Coordinates of C-alpha atoms in Angstrom, one line a residue:
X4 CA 0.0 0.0 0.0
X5 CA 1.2 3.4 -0.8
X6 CA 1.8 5.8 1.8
X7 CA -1.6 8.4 2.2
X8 CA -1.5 11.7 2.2
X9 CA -3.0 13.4 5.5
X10 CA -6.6 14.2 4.4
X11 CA -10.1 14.2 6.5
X12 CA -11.8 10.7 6.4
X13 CA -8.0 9.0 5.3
X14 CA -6.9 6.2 7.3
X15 CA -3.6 8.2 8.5
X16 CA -1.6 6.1 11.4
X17 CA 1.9 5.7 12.0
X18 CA 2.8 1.8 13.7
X19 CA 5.9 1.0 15.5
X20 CA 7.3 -2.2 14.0
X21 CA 9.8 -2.9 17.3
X22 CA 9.2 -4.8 20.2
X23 CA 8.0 -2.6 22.8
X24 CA 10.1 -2.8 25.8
X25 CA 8.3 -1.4 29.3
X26 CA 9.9 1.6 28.8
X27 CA 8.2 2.4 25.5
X28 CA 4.9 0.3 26.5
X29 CA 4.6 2.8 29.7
X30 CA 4.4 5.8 27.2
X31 CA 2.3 4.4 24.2
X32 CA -0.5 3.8 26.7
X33 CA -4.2 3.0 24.9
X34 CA -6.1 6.3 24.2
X35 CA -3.2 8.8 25.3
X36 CA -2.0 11.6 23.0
X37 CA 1.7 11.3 22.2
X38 CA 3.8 14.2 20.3
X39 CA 6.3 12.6 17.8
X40 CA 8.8 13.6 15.6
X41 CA 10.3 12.4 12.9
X42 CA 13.9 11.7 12.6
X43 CA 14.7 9.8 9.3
X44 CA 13.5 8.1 6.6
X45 CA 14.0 4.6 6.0
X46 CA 12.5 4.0 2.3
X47 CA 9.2 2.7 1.1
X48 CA 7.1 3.5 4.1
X49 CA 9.2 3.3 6.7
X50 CA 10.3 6.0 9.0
X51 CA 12.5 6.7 12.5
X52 CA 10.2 8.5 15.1
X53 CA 11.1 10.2 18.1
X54 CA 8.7 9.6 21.0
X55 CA 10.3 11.8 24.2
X56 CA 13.1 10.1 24.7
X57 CA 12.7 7.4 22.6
X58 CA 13.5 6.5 18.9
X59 CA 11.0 4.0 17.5
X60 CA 11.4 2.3 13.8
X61 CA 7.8 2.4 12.3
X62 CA 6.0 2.1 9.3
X63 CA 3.8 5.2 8.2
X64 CA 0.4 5.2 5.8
X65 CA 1.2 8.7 6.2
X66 CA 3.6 11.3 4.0
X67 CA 5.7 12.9 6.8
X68 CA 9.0 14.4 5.7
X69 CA 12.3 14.7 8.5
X70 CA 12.1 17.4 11.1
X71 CA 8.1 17.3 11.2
X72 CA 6.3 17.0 14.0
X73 CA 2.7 15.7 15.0
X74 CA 0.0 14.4 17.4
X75 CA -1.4 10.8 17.4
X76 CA -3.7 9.1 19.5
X77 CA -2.5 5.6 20.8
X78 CA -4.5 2.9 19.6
X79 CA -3.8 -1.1 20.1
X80 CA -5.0 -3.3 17.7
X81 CA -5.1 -7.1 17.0
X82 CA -2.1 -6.0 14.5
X83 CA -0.1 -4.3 17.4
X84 CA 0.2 -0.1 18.7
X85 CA -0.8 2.4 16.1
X86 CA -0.6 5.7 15.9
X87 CA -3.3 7.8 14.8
X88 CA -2.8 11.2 13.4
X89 CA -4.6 13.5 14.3
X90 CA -6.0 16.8 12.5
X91 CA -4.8 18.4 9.6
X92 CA -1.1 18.0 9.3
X93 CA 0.6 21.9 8.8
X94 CA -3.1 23.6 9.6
X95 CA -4.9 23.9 12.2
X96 CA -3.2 23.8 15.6
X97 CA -3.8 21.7 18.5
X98 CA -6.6 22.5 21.1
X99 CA -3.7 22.7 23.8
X100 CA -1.8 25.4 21.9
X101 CA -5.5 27.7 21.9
X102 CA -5.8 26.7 25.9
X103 CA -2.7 27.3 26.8
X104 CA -2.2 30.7 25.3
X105 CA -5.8 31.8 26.3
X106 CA -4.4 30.8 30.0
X107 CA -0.5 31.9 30.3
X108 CA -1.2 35.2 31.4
X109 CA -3.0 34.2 34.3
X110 CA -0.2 31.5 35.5
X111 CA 0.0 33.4 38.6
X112 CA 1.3 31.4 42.0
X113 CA -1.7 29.6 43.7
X114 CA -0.3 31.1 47.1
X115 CA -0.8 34.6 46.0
X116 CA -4.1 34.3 44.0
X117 CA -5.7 32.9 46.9
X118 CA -4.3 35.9 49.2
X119 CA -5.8 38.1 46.7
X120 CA -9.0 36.5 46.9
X121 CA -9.3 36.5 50.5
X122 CA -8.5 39.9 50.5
X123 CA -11.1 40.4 47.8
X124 CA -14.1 38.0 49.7
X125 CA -13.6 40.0 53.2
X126 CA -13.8 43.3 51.3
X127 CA -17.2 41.9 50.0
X128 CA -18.1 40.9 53.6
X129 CA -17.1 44.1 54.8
X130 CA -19.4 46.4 52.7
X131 CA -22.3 44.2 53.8
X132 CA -22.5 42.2 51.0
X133 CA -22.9 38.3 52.5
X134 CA -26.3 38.7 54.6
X135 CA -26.5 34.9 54.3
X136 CA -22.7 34.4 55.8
X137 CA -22.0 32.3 52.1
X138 CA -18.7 34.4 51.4
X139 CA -17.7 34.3 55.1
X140 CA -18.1 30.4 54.5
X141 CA -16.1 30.6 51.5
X142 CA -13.5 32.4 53.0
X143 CA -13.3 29.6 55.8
X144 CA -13.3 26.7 53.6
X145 CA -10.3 28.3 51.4
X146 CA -8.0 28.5 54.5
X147 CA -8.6 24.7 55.1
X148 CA -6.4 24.3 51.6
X149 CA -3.4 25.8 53.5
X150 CA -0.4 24.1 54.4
X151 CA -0.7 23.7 58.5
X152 CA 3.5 23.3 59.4
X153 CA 4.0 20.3 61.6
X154 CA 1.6 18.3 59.4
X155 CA 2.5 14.7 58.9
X156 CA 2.6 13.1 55.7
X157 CA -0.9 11.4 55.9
X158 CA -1.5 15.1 56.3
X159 CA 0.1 16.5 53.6
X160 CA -1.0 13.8 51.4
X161 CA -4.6 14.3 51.9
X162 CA -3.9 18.2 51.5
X163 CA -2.4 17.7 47.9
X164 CA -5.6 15.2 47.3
X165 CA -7.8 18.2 47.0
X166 CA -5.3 20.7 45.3
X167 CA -7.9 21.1 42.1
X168 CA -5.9 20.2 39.5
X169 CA -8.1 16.5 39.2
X170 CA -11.5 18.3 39.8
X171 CA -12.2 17.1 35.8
X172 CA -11.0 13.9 36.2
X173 CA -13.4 13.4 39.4
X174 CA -16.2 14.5 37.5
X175 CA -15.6 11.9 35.0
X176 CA -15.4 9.1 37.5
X177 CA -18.3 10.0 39.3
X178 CA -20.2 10.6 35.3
X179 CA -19.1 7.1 34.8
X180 CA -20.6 5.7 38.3
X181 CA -23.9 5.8 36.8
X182 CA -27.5 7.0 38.5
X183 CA -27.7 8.5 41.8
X184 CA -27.1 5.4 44.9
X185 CA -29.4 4.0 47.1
X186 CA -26.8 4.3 50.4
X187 CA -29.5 4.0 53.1
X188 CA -31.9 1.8 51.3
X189 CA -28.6 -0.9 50.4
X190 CA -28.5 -0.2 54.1
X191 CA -31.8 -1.4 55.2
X192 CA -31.6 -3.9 52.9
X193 CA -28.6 -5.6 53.8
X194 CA -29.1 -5.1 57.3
X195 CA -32.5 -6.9 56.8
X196 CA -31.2 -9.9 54.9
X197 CA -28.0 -10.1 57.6
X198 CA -30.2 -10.2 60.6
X199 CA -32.2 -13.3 59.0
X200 CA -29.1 -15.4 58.2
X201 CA -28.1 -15.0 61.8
X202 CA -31.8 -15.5 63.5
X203 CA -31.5 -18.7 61.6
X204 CA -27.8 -19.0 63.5
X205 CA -29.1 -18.2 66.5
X206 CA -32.1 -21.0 66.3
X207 CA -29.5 -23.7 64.8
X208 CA -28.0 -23.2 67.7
X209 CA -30.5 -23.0 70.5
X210 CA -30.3 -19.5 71.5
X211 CA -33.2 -16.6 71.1
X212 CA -32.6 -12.7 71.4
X213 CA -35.9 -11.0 71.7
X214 CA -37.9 -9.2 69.2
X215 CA -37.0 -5.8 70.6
X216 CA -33.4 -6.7 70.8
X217 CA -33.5 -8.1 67.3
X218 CA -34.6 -4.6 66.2
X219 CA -32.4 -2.9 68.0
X220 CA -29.6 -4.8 66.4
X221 CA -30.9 -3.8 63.0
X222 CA -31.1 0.0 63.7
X223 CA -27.4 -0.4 65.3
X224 CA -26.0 -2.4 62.4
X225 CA -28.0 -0.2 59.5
X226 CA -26.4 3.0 61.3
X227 CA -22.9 1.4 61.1
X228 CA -23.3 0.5 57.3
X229 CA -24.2 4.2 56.9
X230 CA -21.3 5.6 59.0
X231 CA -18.6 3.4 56.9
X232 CA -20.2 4.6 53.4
X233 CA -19.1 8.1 54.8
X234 CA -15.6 7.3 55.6
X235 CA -15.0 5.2 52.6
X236 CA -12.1 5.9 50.2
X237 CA -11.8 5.6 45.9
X238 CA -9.9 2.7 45.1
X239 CA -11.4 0.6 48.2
X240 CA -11.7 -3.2 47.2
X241 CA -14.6 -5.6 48.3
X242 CA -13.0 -7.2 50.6
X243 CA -11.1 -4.3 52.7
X244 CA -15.0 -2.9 52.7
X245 CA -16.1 -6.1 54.0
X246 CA -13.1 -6.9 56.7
X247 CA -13.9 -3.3 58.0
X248 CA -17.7 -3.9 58.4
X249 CA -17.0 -6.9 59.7
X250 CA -14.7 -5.7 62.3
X251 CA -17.1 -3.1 63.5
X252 CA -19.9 -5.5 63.1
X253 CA -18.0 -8.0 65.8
X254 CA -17.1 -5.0 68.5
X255 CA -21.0 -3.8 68.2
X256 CA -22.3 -7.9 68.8
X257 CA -19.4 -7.9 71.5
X258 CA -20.8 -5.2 73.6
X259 CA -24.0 -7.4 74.3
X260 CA -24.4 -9.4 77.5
X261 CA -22.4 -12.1 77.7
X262 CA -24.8 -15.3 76.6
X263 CA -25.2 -18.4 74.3
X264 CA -27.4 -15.4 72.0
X265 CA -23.7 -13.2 71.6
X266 CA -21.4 -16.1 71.2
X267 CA -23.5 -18.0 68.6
X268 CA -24.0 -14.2 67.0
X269 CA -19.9 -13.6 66.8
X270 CA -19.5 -17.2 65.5
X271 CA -22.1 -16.7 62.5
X272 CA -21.1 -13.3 61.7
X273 CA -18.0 -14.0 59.3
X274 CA -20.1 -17.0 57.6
X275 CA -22.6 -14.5 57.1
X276 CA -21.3 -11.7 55.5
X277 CA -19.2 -13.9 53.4
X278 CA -22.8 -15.4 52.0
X279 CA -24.3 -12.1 51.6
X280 CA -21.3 -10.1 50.1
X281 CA -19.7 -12.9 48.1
X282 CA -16.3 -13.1 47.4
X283 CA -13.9 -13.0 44.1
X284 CA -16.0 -11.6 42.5
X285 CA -18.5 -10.2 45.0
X286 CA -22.6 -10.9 45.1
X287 CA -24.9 -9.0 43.7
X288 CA -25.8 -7.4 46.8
X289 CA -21.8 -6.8 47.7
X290 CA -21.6 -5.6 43.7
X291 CA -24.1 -3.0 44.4
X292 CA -22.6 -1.8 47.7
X293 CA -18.8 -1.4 46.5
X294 CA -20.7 0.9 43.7
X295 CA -21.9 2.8 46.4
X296 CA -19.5 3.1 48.8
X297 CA -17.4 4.3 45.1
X298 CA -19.5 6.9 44.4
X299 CA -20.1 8.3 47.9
X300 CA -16.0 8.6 48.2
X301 CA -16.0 10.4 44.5
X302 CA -18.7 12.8 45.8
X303 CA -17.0 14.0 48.9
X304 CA -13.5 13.9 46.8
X305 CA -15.5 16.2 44.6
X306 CA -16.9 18.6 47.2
X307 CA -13.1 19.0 49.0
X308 CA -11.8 20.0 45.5
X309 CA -9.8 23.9 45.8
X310 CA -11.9 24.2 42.2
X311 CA -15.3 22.4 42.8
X312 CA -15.4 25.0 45.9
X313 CA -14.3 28.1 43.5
X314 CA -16.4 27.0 41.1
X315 CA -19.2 26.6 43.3
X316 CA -18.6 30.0 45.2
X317 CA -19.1 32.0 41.8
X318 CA -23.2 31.2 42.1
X319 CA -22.7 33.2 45.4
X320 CA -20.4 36.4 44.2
X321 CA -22.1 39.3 42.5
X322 CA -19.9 41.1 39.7
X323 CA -17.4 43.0 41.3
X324 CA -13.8 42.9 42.8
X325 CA -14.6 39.4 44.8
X326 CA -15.8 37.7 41.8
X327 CA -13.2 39.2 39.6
X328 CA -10.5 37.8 42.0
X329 CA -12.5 34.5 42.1
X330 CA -12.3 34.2 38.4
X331 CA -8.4 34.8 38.1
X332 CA -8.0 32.0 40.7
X333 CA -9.7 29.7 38.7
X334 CA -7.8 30.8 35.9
X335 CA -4.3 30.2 37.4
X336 CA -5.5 26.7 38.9
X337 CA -6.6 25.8 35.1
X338 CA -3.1 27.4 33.4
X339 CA -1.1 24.7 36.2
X340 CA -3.5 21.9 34.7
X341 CA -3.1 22.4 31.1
X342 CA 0.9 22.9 32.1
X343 CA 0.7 19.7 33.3
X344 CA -1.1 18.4 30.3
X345 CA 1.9 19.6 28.3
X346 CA 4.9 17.8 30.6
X347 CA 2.6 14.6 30.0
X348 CA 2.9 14.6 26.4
X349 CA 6.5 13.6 27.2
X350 CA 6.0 11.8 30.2
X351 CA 7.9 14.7 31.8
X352 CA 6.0 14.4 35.2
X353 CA 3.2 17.2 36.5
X354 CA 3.7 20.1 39.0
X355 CA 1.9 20.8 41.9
X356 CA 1.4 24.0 44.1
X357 CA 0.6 24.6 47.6
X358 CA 0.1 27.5 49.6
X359 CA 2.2 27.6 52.4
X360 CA 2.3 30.6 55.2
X361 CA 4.8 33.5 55.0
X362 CA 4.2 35.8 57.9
X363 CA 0.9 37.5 57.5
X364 CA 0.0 36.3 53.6
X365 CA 1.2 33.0 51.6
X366 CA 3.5 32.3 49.5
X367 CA 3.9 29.1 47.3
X368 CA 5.8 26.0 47.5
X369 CA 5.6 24.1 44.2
X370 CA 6.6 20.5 43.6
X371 CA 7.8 19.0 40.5
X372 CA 8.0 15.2 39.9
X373 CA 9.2 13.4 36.8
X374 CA 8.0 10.1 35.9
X375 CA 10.1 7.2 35.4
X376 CA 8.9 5.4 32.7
X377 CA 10.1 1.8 34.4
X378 CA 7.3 2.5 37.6
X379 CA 5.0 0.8 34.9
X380 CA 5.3 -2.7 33.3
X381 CA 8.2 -3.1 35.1
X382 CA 7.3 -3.7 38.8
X383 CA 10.8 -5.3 39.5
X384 CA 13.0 -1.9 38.7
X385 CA 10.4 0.2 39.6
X386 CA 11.1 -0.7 43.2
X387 CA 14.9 0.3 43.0
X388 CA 14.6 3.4 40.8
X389 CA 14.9 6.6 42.8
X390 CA 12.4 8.9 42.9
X391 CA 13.4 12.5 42.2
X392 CA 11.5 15.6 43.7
X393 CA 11.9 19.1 43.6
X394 CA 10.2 21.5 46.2
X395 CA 10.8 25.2 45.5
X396 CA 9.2 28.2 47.5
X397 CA 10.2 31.7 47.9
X398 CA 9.7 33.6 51.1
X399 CA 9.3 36.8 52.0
X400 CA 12.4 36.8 54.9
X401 CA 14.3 33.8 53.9
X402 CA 14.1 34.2 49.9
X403 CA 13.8 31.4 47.6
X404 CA 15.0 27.6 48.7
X405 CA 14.6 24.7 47.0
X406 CA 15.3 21.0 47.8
X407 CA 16.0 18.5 45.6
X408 CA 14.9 14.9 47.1
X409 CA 15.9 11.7 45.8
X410 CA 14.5 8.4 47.6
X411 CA 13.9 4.9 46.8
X412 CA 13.6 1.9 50.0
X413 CA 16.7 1.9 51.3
X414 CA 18.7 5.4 50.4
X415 CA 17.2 9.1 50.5
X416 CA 19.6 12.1 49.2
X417 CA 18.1 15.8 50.0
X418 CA 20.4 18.2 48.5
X419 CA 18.9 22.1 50.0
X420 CA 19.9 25.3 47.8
X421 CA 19.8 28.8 49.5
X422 CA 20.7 32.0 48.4
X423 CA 22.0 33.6 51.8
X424 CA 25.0 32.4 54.4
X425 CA 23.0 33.1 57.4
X426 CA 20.4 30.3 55.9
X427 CA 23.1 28.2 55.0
X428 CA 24.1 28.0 58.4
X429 CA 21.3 27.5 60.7
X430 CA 20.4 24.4 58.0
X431 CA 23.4 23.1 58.7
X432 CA 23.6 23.4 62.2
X433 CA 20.5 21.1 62.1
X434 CA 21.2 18.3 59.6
X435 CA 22.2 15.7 62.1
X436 CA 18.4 16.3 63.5
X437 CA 17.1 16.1 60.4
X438 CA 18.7 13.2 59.2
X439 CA 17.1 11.4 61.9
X440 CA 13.8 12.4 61.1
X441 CA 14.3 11.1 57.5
X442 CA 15.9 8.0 58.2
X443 CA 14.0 4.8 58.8
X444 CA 15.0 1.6 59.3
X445 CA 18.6 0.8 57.7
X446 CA 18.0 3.8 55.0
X447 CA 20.8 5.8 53.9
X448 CA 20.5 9.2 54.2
X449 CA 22.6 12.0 52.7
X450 CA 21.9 16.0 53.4
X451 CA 23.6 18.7 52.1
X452 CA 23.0 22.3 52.1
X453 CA 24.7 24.6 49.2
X454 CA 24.7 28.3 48.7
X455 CA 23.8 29.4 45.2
X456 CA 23.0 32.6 43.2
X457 CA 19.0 33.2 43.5
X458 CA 18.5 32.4 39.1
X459 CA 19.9 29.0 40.2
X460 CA 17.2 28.5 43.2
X461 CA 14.1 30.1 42.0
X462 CA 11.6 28.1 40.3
X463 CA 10.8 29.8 37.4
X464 CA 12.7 27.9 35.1
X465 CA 11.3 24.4 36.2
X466 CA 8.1 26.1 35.9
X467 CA 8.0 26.3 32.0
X468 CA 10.9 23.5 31.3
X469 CA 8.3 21.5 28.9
X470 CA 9.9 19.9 26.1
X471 CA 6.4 20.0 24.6
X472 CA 6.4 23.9 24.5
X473 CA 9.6 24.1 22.7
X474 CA 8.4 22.4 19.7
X475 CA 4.7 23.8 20.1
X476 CA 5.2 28.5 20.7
X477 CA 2.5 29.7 22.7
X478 CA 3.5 33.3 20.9
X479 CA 2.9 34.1 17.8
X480 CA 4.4 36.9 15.5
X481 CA 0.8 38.3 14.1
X482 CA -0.5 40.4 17.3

């Protein structure tokens, strides 16, 4: 078959003709959007790509010369990975091009946007505009997005959970979870059906509980199904839901009277559930309450979000300097998202922020993580590779720092840049303490603090270090 020419309707892919190692598997991922390039031609239709890092011998159904660039969708096939080409080759540009340069002038630090809006929301409060107390709410729920110091890492980790930059990605996992759950009706039911298997426990083996007790016992046990849907997390499996309800189940049957009823009702409980939730795979009953417990996890993830609760502040702002500042938040948390949209096309990792205090306002500490490619499909070096952080903030007193963390199991390097002596010295002066904190078990642990001119420390040149941007220009030579 000849190669194509790029034209609407024309089958137009690209397929790798190479083994794909895990490396190259990790990044050609079904359904993800890759940039390539291409490097050489090889004669017929057969071509030398560059995928981020990666050079890939393919064959092509489409005419692409040396030097040119494109987007493809990944697609898996019974014939192997394809790449699809996507749009008009030369024309039109990409739909992260537009959003991106519609959003750069509003990639402001999250630290000081949010300052600004307070600043803007207690104005508002303070010229009578919140009779129902909705800003002052506002305003109250923002602070709990704040980095608290002395925060553990469960903390921390839970803090950076609701950092906004998912909020679309929540949506579309609670879209997917279907119509609305029935919590406290799965609640009665199962609560019914369990207190029948164990009446017919409790007969088998000789012992009665009466009919007020019974009932009792099926308010108790419906209340605790309840109270477990609200603590639930994403991810949770059948079985973790099931071990936990158990084990709560057992300490509510314990508290009873000691008696033949209890002791046949803690030796029928794990029989029980087990028949009513099913295993590998769960019942029908157990199917229908892992859905819920889902969805009641992906609704609370959703109502935590920094830009579910922006978004749903606007309905409360009039137009006017609150709003405005609203709006420009919302802006800068969606500039960091489709930056991170960008460093994916490479597999270059995402960046965070998070608003840290600095004396009486914020300023921002923003991580930057870089994927390695062997984490997936390659479980074995995935374990040994070291992870590599950086954490850069700028404060008001002690200027910008930044650390540089490397860790896997058994080794942990922190290397921390400052831009002052003093600094320098009072880090130093606590490295032995702080070695300690980071060291656990037999891990190796190496810190080192370095003085360095502030262009080396500051984070502005992580911020925008995308490959993708230097072969796609947000600015254009026609304004």
């Amino acid at each position: 078959m000849e190669p194509l020419s790029i034209q609407s309707g024309v089958s137009q892919t690209v397929r790798p003709v190479m083994a794909l190692d895990a490396n190259l598997t990790a990044v050609l991922r079904e359904g993800r959007t890759v940039a390539g390039e291409v490097l050489q031609t090889l004669g017929g239709k057969g071509l030398l790509i560059g995928l981020g890092r990666h050079r890939v011998p393919a064959q092509s159904q489409v005419e692409l010369m040396p030097g040119e660039r494109f987007l493809a969708r990944v697609e898996h096939t019974a014939e192997g990975t394809r790449l699809r080409v996507l749009g008009q080759h030369g024309g039109k540009e990409s739909s992260l091009v537009v959003a991106l340069r519609g959003a750069v002038g509003d990639d402001r630090p999250v630290g000081e946007l949010l300052k600004d809006l307070g600043a803007a929301l207690r104005g508002a409060i303070e010229q009578g505009g919140d009779p129902g107390g909705k800003l002052q709410r506002l305003m109250k729920s923002l602070g709990e997005h704040i980095f608290v110091p002395g925060s553990n890492g469960a903390e921390l980790s839970e803090l950076l959970s609701r950092a906004g930059l998912d909020h679309e990605a929540i949506l579309a996992q609670l879209a997917s979870a279907g119509t609305e759950t029935r919590s406290l009706a799965l609640a009665r039911e199962f609560a019914a059906k369990l207190l029948g298997v164990l009446q017919a426990a409790l007969a088998s083996a000789g012992a009665t509980l009466d009919k007020q007790a019974m009932g009792q016992l099926r308010r108790l046990t419906e209340g605790l199904l309840v109270q477990l849907l609200g603590s639930s997390q994403p991810g949770a499996s059948s079985a973790s839901l099931s071990r936990s309800f158990a084990r709560q189940l057992a300490g509510l049957f314990g508290g009873l009277p000691d008696s033949p009823a209890r002791q046949a009702l803690l030796a029928a409980l794990p029989g029980a559930l087990s028949q009513l939730l099913g295993g590998d795979p769960p019942s029908k009953l157990g199917q229908a309450l892992l859905a819920a417990f889902q969805k009641e996890a992906t609704v609370r993830l959703l109502q935590n979000n920094l830009k579910g609760k922006l978004l749903a502040g606007l309905a409360d702002l009039a137009p006017g300097a609150a709003r405005d500042a609203l709006q420009r938040t919302l802006r800068g948390l969606e500039a960091e998202q489709l930056f991170n949209l960008a460093r994916k096309e490479f597999v270059e990792g995402w960046q965070l922020s998070l608003p840290v205090p600095d004396g009486d306002g914020f300023a921002t500490a923003q991580l930057f993580y870089r994927d390695s490619e062997a984490h997936e499909g390659d479980a074995e070096r995935g374990e040994h590779e070291l992870q590599r952080l950086t954490l850069s903030v700028d404060f008001s007193r002690l200027g910008p720092l930044r650390a540089e963390l490397g860790v896997r199991e058994d080794f942990l390097a922190l290397r921390l840049s400052v831009t002052r002596p003093e600094i320098q010295k009072t880090l130093e002066a606590a490295l032995e303490e702080l070695s300690q904190q980071l060291s656990k078990g037999a891990r190796e642990v190496r810190v080192s603090v370095v003085l360095c001119q502030e262009e080396e420390v500051r984070c502005d040149a992580l911020h925008q270090d995308i490959r993708w941007l230097q072969d796609n220009h947000l600015c254009d030579l026609n304004g």
